[in-house]
Coordinates of C-alpha atoms and ligand atoms in Angstrom, one line a residue:
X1 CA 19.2 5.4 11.6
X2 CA 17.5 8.3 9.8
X3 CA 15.7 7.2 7.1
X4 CA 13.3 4.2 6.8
X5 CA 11.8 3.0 3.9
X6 CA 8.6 0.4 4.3
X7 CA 7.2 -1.7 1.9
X8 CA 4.1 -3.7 1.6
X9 CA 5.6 -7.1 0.7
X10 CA 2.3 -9.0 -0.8
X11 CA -0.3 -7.7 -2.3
X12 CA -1.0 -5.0 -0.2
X13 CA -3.9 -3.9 2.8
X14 CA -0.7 -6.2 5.3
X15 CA -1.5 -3.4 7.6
X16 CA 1.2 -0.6 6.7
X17 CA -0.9 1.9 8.4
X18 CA -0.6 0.0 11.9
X19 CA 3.1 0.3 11.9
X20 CA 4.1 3.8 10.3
X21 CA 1.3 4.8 13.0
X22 CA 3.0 2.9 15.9
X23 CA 6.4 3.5 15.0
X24 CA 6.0 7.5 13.8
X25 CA 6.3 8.3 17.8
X26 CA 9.9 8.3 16.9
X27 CA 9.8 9.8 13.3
X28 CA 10.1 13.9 12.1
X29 CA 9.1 13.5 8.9
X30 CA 6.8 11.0 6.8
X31 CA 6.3 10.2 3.4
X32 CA 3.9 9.0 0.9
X33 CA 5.7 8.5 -2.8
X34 CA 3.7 6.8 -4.4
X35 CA 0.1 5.5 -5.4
X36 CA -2.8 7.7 -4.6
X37 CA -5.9 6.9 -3.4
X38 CA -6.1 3.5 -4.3
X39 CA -4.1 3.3 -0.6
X40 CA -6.5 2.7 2.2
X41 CA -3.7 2.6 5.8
X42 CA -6.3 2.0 8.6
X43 CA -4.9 3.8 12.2
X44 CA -6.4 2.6 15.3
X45 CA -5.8 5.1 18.6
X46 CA -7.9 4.2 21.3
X47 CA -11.4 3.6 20.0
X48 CA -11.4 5.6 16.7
X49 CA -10.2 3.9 13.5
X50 CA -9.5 6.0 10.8
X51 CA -8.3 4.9 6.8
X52 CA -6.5 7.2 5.2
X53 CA -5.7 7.4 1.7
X54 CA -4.0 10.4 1.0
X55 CA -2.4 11.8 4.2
X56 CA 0.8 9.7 5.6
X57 CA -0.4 7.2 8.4
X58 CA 2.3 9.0 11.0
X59 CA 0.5 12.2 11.1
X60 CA -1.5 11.8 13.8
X61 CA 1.1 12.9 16.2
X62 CA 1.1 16.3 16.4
X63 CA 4.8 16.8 15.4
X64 CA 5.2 15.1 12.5
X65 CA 5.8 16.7 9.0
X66 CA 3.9 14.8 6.5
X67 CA 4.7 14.8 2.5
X68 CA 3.0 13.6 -0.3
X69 CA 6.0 12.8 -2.7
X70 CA 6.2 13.6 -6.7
X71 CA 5.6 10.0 -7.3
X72 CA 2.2 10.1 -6.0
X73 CA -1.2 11.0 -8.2
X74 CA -3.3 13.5 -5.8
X75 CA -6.8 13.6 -6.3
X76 CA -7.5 17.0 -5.0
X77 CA -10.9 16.7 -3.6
X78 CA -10.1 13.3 -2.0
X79 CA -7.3 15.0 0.0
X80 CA -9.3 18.0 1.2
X81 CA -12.2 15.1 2.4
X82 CA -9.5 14.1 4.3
X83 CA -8.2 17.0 5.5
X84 CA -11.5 18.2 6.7
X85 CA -12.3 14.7 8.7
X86 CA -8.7 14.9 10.0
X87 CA -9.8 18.7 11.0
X88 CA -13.3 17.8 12.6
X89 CA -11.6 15.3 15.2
X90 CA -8.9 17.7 16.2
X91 CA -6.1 16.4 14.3
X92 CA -5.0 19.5 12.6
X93 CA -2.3 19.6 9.7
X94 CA -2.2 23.0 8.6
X95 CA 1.4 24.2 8.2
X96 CA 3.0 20.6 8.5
X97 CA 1.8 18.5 5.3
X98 CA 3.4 19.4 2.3
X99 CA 2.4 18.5 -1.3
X100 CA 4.9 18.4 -4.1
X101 CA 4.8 20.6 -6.8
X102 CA 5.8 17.7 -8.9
X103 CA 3.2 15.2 -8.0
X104 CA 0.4 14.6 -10.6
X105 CA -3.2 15.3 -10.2
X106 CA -6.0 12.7 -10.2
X107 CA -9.2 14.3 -11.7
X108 CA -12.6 13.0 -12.4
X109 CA -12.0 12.1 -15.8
X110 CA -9.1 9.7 -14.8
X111 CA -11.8 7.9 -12.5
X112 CA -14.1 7.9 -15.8
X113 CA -11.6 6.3 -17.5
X114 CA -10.4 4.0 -15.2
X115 CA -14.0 2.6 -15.2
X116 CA -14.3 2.7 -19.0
X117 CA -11.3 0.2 -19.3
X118 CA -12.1 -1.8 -17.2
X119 CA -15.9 -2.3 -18.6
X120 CA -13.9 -2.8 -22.0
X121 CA -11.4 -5.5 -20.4
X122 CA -14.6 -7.4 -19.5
X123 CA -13.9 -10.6 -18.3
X124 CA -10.1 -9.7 -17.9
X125 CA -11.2 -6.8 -15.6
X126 CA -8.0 -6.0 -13.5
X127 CA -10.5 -5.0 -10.6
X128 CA -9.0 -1.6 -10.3
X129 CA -9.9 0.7 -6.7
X130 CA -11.6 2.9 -9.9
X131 CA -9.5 5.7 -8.1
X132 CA -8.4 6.5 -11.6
X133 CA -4.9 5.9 -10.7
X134 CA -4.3 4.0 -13.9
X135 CA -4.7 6.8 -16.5
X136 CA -3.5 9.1 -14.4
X137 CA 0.2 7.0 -14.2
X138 CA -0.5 6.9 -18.7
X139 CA -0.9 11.1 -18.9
X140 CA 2.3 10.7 -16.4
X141 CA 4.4 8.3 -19.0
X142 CA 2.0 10.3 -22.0
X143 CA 3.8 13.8 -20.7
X144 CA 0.2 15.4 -20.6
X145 CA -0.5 15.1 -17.1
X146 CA -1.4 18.4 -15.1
X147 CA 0.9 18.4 -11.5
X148 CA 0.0 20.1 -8.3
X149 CA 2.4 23.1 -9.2
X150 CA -0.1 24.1 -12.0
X151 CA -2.7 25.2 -8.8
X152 CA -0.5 27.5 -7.8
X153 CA -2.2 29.6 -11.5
X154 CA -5.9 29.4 -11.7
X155 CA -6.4 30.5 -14.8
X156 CA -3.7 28.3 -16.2
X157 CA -5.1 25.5 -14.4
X158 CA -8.5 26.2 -16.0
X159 CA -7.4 26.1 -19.6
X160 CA -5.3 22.8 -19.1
X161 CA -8.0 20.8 -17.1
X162 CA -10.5 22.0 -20.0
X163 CA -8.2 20.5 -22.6
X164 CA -7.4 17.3 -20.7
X165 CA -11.2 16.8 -20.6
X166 CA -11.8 17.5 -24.3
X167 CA -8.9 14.8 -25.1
X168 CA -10.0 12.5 -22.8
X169 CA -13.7 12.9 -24.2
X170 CA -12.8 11.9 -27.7
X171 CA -11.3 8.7 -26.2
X172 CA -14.3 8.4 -23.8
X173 CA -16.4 9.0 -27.0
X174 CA -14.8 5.9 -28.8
X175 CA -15.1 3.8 -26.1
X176 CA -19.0 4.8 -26.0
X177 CA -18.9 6.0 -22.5
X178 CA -21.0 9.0 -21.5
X179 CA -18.4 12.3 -21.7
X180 CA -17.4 14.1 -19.0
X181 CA -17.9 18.0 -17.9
X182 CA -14.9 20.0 -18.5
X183 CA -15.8 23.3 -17.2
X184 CA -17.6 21.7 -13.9
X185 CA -14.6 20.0 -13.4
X186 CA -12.0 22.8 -13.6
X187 CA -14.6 24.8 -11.7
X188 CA -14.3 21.8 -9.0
X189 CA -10.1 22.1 -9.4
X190 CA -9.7 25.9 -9.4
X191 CA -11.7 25.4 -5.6
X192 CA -9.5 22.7 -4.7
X193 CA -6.6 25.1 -5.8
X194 CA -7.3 27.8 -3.3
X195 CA -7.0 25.8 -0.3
X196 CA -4.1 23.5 -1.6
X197 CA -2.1 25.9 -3.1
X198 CA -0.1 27.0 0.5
X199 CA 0.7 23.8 0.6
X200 CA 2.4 23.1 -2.3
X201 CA 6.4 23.6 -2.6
X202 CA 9.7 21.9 -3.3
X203 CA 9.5 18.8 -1.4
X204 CA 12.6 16.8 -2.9
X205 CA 14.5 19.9 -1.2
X206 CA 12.8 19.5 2.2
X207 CA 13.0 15.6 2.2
X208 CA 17.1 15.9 1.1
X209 CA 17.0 19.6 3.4
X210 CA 15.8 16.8 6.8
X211 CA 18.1 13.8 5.6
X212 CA 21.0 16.4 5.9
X213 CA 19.8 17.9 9.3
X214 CA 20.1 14.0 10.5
X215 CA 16.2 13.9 11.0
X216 CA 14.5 11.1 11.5
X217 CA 12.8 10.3 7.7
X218 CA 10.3 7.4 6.8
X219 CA 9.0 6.9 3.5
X220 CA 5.7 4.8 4.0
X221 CA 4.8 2.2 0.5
X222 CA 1.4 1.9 -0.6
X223 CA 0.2 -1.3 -2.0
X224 CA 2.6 -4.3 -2.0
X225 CA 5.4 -6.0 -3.8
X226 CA 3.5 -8.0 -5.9
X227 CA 1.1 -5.4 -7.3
X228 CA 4.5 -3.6 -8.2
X229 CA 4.2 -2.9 -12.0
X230 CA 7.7 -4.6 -13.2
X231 CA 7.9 -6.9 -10.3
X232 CA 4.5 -8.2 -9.7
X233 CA 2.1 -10.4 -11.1
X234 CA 1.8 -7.9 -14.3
X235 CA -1.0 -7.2 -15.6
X236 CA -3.0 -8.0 -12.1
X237 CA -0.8 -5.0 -10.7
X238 CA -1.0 -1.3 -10.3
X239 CA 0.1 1.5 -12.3
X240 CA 3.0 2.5 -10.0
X241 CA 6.4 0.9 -8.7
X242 CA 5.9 -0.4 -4.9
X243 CA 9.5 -1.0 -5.2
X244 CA 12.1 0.4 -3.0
X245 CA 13.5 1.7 -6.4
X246 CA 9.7 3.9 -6.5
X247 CA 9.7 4.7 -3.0
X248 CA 13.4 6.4 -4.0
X249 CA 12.2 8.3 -7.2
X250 CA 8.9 9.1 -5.7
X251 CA 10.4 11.2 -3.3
X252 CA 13.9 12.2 -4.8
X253 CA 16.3 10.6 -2.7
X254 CA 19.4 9.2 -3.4
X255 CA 19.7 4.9 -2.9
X256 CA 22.7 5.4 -0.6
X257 CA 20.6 7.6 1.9
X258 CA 18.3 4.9 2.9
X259 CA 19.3 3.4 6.4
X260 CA 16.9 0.2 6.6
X261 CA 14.1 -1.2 5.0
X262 CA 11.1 -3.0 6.6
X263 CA 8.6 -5.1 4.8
X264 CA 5.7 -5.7 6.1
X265 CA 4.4 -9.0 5.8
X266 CA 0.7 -10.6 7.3
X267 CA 0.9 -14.4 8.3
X268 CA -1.5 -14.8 5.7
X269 CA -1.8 -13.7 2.4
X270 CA -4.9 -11.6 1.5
X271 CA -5.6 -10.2 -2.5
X272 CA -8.2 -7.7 -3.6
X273 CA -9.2 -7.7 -7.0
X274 CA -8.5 -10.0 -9.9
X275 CA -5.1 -12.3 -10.4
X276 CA -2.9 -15.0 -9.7
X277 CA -2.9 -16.2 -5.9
X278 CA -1.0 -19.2 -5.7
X279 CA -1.7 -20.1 -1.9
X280 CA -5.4 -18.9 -2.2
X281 CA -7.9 -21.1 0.0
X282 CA -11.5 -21.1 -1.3
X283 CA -12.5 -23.3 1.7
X284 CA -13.5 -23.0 5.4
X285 CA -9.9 -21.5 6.3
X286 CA -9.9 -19.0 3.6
X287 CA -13.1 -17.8 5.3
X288 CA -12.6 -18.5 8.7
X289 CA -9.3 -15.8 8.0
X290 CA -11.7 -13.2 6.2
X291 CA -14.0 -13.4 9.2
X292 CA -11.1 -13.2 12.2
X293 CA -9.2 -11.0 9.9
X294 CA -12.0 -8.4 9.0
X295 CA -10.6 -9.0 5.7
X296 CA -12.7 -6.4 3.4
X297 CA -10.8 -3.7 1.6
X298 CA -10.3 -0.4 3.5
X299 CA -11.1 1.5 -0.2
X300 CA -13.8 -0.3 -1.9
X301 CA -15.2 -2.7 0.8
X302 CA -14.9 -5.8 -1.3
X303 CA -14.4 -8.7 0.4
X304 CA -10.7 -9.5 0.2
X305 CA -9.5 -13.4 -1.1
X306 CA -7.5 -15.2 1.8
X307 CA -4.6 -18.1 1.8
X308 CA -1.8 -18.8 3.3
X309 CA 1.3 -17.3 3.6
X310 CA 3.5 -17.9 0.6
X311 CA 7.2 -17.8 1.2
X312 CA 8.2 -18.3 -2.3
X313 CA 6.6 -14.7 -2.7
X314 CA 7.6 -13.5 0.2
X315 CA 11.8 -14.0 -0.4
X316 CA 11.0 -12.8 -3.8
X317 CA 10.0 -9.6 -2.3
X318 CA 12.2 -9.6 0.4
X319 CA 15.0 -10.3 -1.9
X320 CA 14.0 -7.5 -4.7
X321 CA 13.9 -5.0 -1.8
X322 CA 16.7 -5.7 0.3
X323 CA 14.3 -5.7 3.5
X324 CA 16.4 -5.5 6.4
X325 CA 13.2 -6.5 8.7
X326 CA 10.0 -8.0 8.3
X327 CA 7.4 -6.9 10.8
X328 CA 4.6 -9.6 10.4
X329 CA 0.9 -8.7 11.7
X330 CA -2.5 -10.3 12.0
X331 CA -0.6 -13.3 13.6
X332 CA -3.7 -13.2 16.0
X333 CA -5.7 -14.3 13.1
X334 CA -4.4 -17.4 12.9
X335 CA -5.5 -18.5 16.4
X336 CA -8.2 -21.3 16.0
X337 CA -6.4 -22.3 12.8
X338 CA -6.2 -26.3 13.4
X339 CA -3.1 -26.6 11.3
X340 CA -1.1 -23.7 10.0
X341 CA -0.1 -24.2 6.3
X342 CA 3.2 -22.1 5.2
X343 CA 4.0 -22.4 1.2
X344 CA 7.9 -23.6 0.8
X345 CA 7.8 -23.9 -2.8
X346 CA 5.4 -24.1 -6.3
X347 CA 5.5 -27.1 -8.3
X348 CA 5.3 -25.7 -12.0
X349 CA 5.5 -27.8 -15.2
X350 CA 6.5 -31.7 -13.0
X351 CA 9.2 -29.5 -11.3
X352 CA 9.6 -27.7 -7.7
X353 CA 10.7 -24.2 -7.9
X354 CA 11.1 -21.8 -5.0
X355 CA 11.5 -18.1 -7.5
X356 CA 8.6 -16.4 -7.9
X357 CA 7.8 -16.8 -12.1
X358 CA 6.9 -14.3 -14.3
X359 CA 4.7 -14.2 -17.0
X360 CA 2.0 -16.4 -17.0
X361 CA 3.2 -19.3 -14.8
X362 CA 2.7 -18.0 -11.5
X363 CA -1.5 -18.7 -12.9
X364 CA -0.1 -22.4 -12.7
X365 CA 2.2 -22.9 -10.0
X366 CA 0.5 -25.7 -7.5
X367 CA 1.9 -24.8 -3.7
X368 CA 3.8 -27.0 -1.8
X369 CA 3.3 -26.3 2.1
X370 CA 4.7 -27.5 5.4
X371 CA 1.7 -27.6 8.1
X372 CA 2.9 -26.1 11.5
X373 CA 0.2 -27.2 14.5
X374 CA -2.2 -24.7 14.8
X375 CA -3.1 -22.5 18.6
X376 CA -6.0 -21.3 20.4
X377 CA -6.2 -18.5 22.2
X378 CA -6.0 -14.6 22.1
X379 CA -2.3 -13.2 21.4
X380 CA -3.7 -9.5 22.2
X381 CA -2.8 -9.6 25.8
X382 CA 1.1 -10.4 24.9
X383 CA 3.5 -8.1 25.5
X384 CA 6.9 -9.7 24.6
X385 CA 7.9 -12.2 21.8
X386 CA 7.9 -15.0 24.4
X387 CA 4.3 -14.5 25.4
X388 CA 3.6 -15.8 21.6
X389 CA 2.8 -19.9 21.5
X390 CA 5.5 -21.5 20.5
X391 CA 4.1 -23.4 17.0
X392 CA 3.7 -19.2 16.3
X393 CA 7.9 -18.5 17.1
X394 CA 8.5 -21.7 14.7
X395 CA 6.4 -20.4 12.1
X396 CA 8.2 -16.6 12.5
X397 CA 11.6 -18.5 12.7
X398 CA 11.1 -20.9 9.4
X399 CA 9.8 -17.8 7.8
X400 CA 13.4 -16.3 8.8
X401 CA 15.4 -18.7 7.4
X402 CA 13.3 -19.1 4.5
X403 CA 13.6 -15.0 3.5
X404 CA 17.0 -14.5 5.3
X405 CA 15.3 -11.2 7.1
X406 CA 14.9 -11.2 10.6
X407 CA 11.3 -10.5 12.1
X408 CA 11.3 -7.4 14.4
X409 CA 8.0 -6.8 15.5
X410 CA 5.0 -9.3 16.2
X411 CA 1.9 -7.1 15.5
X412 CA -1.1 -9.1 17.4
X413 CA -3.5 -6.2 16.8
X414 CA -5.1 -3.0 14.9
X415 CA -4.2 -0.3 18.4
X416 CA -0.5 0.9 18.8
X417 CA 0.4 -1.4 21.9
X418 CA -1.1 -4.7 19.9
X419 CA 2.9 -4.1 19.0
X420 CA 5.7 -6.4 20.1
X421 CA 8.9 -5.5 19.3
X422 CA 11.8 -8.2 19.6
Ligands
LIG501 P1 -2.6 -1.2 4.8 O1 -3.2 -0.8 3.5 O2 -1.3 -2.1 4.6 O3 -2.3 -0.1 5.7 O4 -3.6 -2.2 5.5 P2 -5.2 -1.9 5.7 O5 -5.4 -0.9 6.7 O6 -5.8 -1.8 4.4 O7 -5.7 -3.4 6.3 C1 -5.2 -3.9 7.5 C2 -6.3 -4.1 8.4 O8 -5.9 -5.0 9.5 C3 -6.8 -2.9 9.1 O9 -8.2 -3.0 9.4 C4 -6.0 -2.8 10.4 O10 -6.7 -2.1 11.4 C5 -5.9 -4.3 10.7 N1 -4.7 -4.7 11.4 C6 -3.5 -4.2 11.3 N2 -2.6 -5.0 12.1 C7 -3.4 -5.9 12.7 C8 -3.1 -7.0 13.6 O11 -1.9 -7.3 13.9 N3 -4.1 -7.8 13.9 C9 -5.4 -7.5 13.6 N4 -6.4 -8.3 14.0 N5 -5.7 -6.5 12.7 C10 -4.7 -5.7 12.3
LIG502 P1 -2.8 -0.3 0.2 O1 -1.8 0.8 0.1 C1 -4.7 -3.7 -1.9 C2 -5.1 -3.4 -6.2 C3 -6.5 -3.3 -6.7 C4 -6.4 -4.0 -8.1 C5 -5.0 -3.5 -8.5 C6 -5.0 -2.3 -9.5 O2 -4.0 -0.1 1.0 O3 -2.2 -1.6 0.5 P2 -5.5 0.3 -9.1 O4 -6.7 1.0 -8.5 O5 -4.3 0.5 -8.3 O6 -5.3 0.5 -10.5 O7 -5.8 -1.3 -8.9 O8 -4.3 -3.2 -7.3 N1 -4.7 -2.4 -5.2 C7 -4.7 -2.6 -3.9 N2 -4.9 -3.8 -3.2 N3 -4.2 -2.6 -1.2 C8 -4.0 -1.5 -1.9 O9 -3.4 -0.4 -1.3 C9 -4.2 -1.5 -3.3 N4 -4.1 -0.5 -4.3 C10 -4.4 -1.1 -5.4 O10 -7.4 -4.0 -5.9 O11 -6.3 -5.4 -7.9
LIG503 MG1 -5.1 -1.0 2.6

């Protein structure tokens, strides 16, 4: 098995950054593709627990490659935060992350923006990470955007971010939003350019260059399935596709090299931000999970909605991706849970359906659960799939009928050995 592609299968923050970091002991090479900053992968080792937007989750061995694929929007500055933190606690990536020169640039005036619309959505505020991933994906599509090849030339990189500004200031003008700087923010690029530009090259021929060489390749997903932009709950998604298809393009590999896919799935749903959450719990439960789960966005710090888990969404992802395996966390969360509710279907318009609806009628579908008995007691201390109470294996095994994929991995915890594999 060389190359692994993982995939958020809800609506992201199901704890990605937990398993690229305790599986990446056996990984050469790992890779962001899409998203940008919006991503916050939280990696527990030992007592220090770092989020990381930018920089793969499987860096912190000291082997690993890393790459940030052509599919994902760098925000220069945001990386080099990162870099520097990563720097201060010994963890060193000089020499072994890679940028490609193909990936576009997130720059202050996309942030801007990305706040502007969303004070001009008003009520139908998406509830954007205001990371300014947004317009930066619509220069993308628009053909203006400025990629990470262009700070390799200063002064061309100048010129360009000056022009971007001016156009996006007229627009920023219309929406009567205060305008943004141009020449403080290409002076703010071209510094960002001298210590990024080494480490910017030709990553679709590395990533094909280690697939070749039979190294060990996996492409870590940002956000989830359902905040996919053709697959998700459109327009409450983000601007990228979370899609194994996205995860492909983002990093310029061919379908037929990817070995196996794992989704990763918590035993509760969580949401950040606006839009349709069929299994969404406003009660004691929903807030008993946001209290166990530490359930507040790794980004922005808002508190994240809780529910249930929903396997109507769940096969749909499962299903649109092809996930081989499902490695399901936070199932200590549900301890203390008197009755564990699993959604089997949505009754929509006097009829039970069990595919996940586009348009507008996921807003209306009514879940239908089955209640599992609930369990007490902490799961941290188990070490092997039998160790789990058994109401828990009846849950995981219902949930493996129901999405035909097999769960590989319990995770019962944010450190590495909080890990049981099956
Ligand atoms: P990601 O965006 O998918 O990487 O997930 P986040 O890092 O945004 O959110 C997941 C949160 O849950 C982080 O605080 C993790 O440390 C934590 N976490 C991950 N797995 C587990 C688990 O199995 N149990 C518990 N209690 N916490 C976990
Ligand atoms: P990770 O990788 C959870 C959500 C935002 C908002 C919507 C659009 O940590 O799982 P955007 O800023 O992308 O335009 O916001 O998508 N969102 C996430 N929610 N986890 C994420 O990433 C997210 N990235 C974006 O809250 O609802
Ligand atoms: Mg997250």
């Amino acid at each position: 098995m060389t190359v692994t592609a993982l995939i958020g299968l809800q609506w992201g923050d199901e704890g990605k950054g937990k398993i690229v970091d305790a599986t990446s002991d056996a990984v050469d090479v790992v890779v962001r593709a899409q998203g940008g900053a919006n991503a916050g992968h939280t990696v527990k080792v030992g007592e220090t627990s770092r989020v990381l937007h930018l920089v793969p989750s499987g860096m912190l061995y000291p082997d690993t490659t890393g790459v940030i694929g052509n599919g994902v929007v760098l925000d220069p500055a945001q990386l080099l935060t990162e870099l520097d933190a990563l720097a201060a606690s010994g963890h060193d990536l000089e020499g072994r992350l890679w940028i490609s020169d193909r990936a576009h640039l997130v720059l202050p005036y996309h942030k801007r923006m990305d706040e502007a619309l969303e004070l001009l959505r008003g009520q139908s505020a998406l509830g954007t990470t205001k990371r300014g991933i947004g317009p930066a994906y619509m220069d993308k599509a628009g053909r203006t955007g400025i990629r990470a090849g262009e700070l390799r030339d200063p002064g061309l990189l100048r010129a360009r971010v000056c022009e971007e500004a001016a156009s996006k200031n007229r627009l920023l003008a219309s929406l009567g939003t205060s305008l943004v700087d141009g020449e403080a923010i290409a002076d703010e690029a071209v510094a960002c350019a001298a210590r990024l530009a080494p480490m910017v090259r030709d990553t679709v021929t590395l990533v094909n260059d280690a697939i070749d060489a039979d190294q060990r390749v996996l492409i870590e997903g940002a956000q989830g399935a359902l905040l996919d932009l053709d697959l998700g709950t459109y327009p409450f998604v983000t601007s990228s596709n979370c899609h194994l298809g996205g995860l492909l393009a983002g990093c310029g590999i061919p379908p037929r090299a990817v070995d196996r896919v794992v989704g990763v799935a918590k035993a509760y749903c969580t949401r950040v931000g606006s839009g349709p959450f069929p299994t969404e719990d406003h009660g004691e439960a929903g807030q008993e999970l946001r209290d166990k789960g530490h359930e507040y966005g790794s980004t922005t710090g808002r508190p994240r909605r809780c529910g249930w888990l929903d396997l109507v969404a769940l096969r749909w992802a499962v299903r649109t991706n092809g996930v081989d395996e499902i490695s399901l966390t936070k199932a200590d969360v549900l301890s203390g849970q008197s009755v564990i509710r699993v959604c089997t279907g949505y009754r929509l318009n006097g009829e039970e359906t069990h595919t996940f609806p586009g348009g507008g009628d996921v807003e209306r579908a009514e879940p239908v659960y089955r209640d599992f008995p609930g369990f007490d007691g902490e799961l941290s201390e188990a070490r092997s799939y039998d160790d789990l109470p058994e109401t828990l294996r009846d849950v995981i095994a219902f949930t493996e009928d129901t999405c035909k994929a097999s769960v590989t991995l319990v995770s019962t915890g944010p450190e590495r050995a909080q890990t049981i594999r099956r």
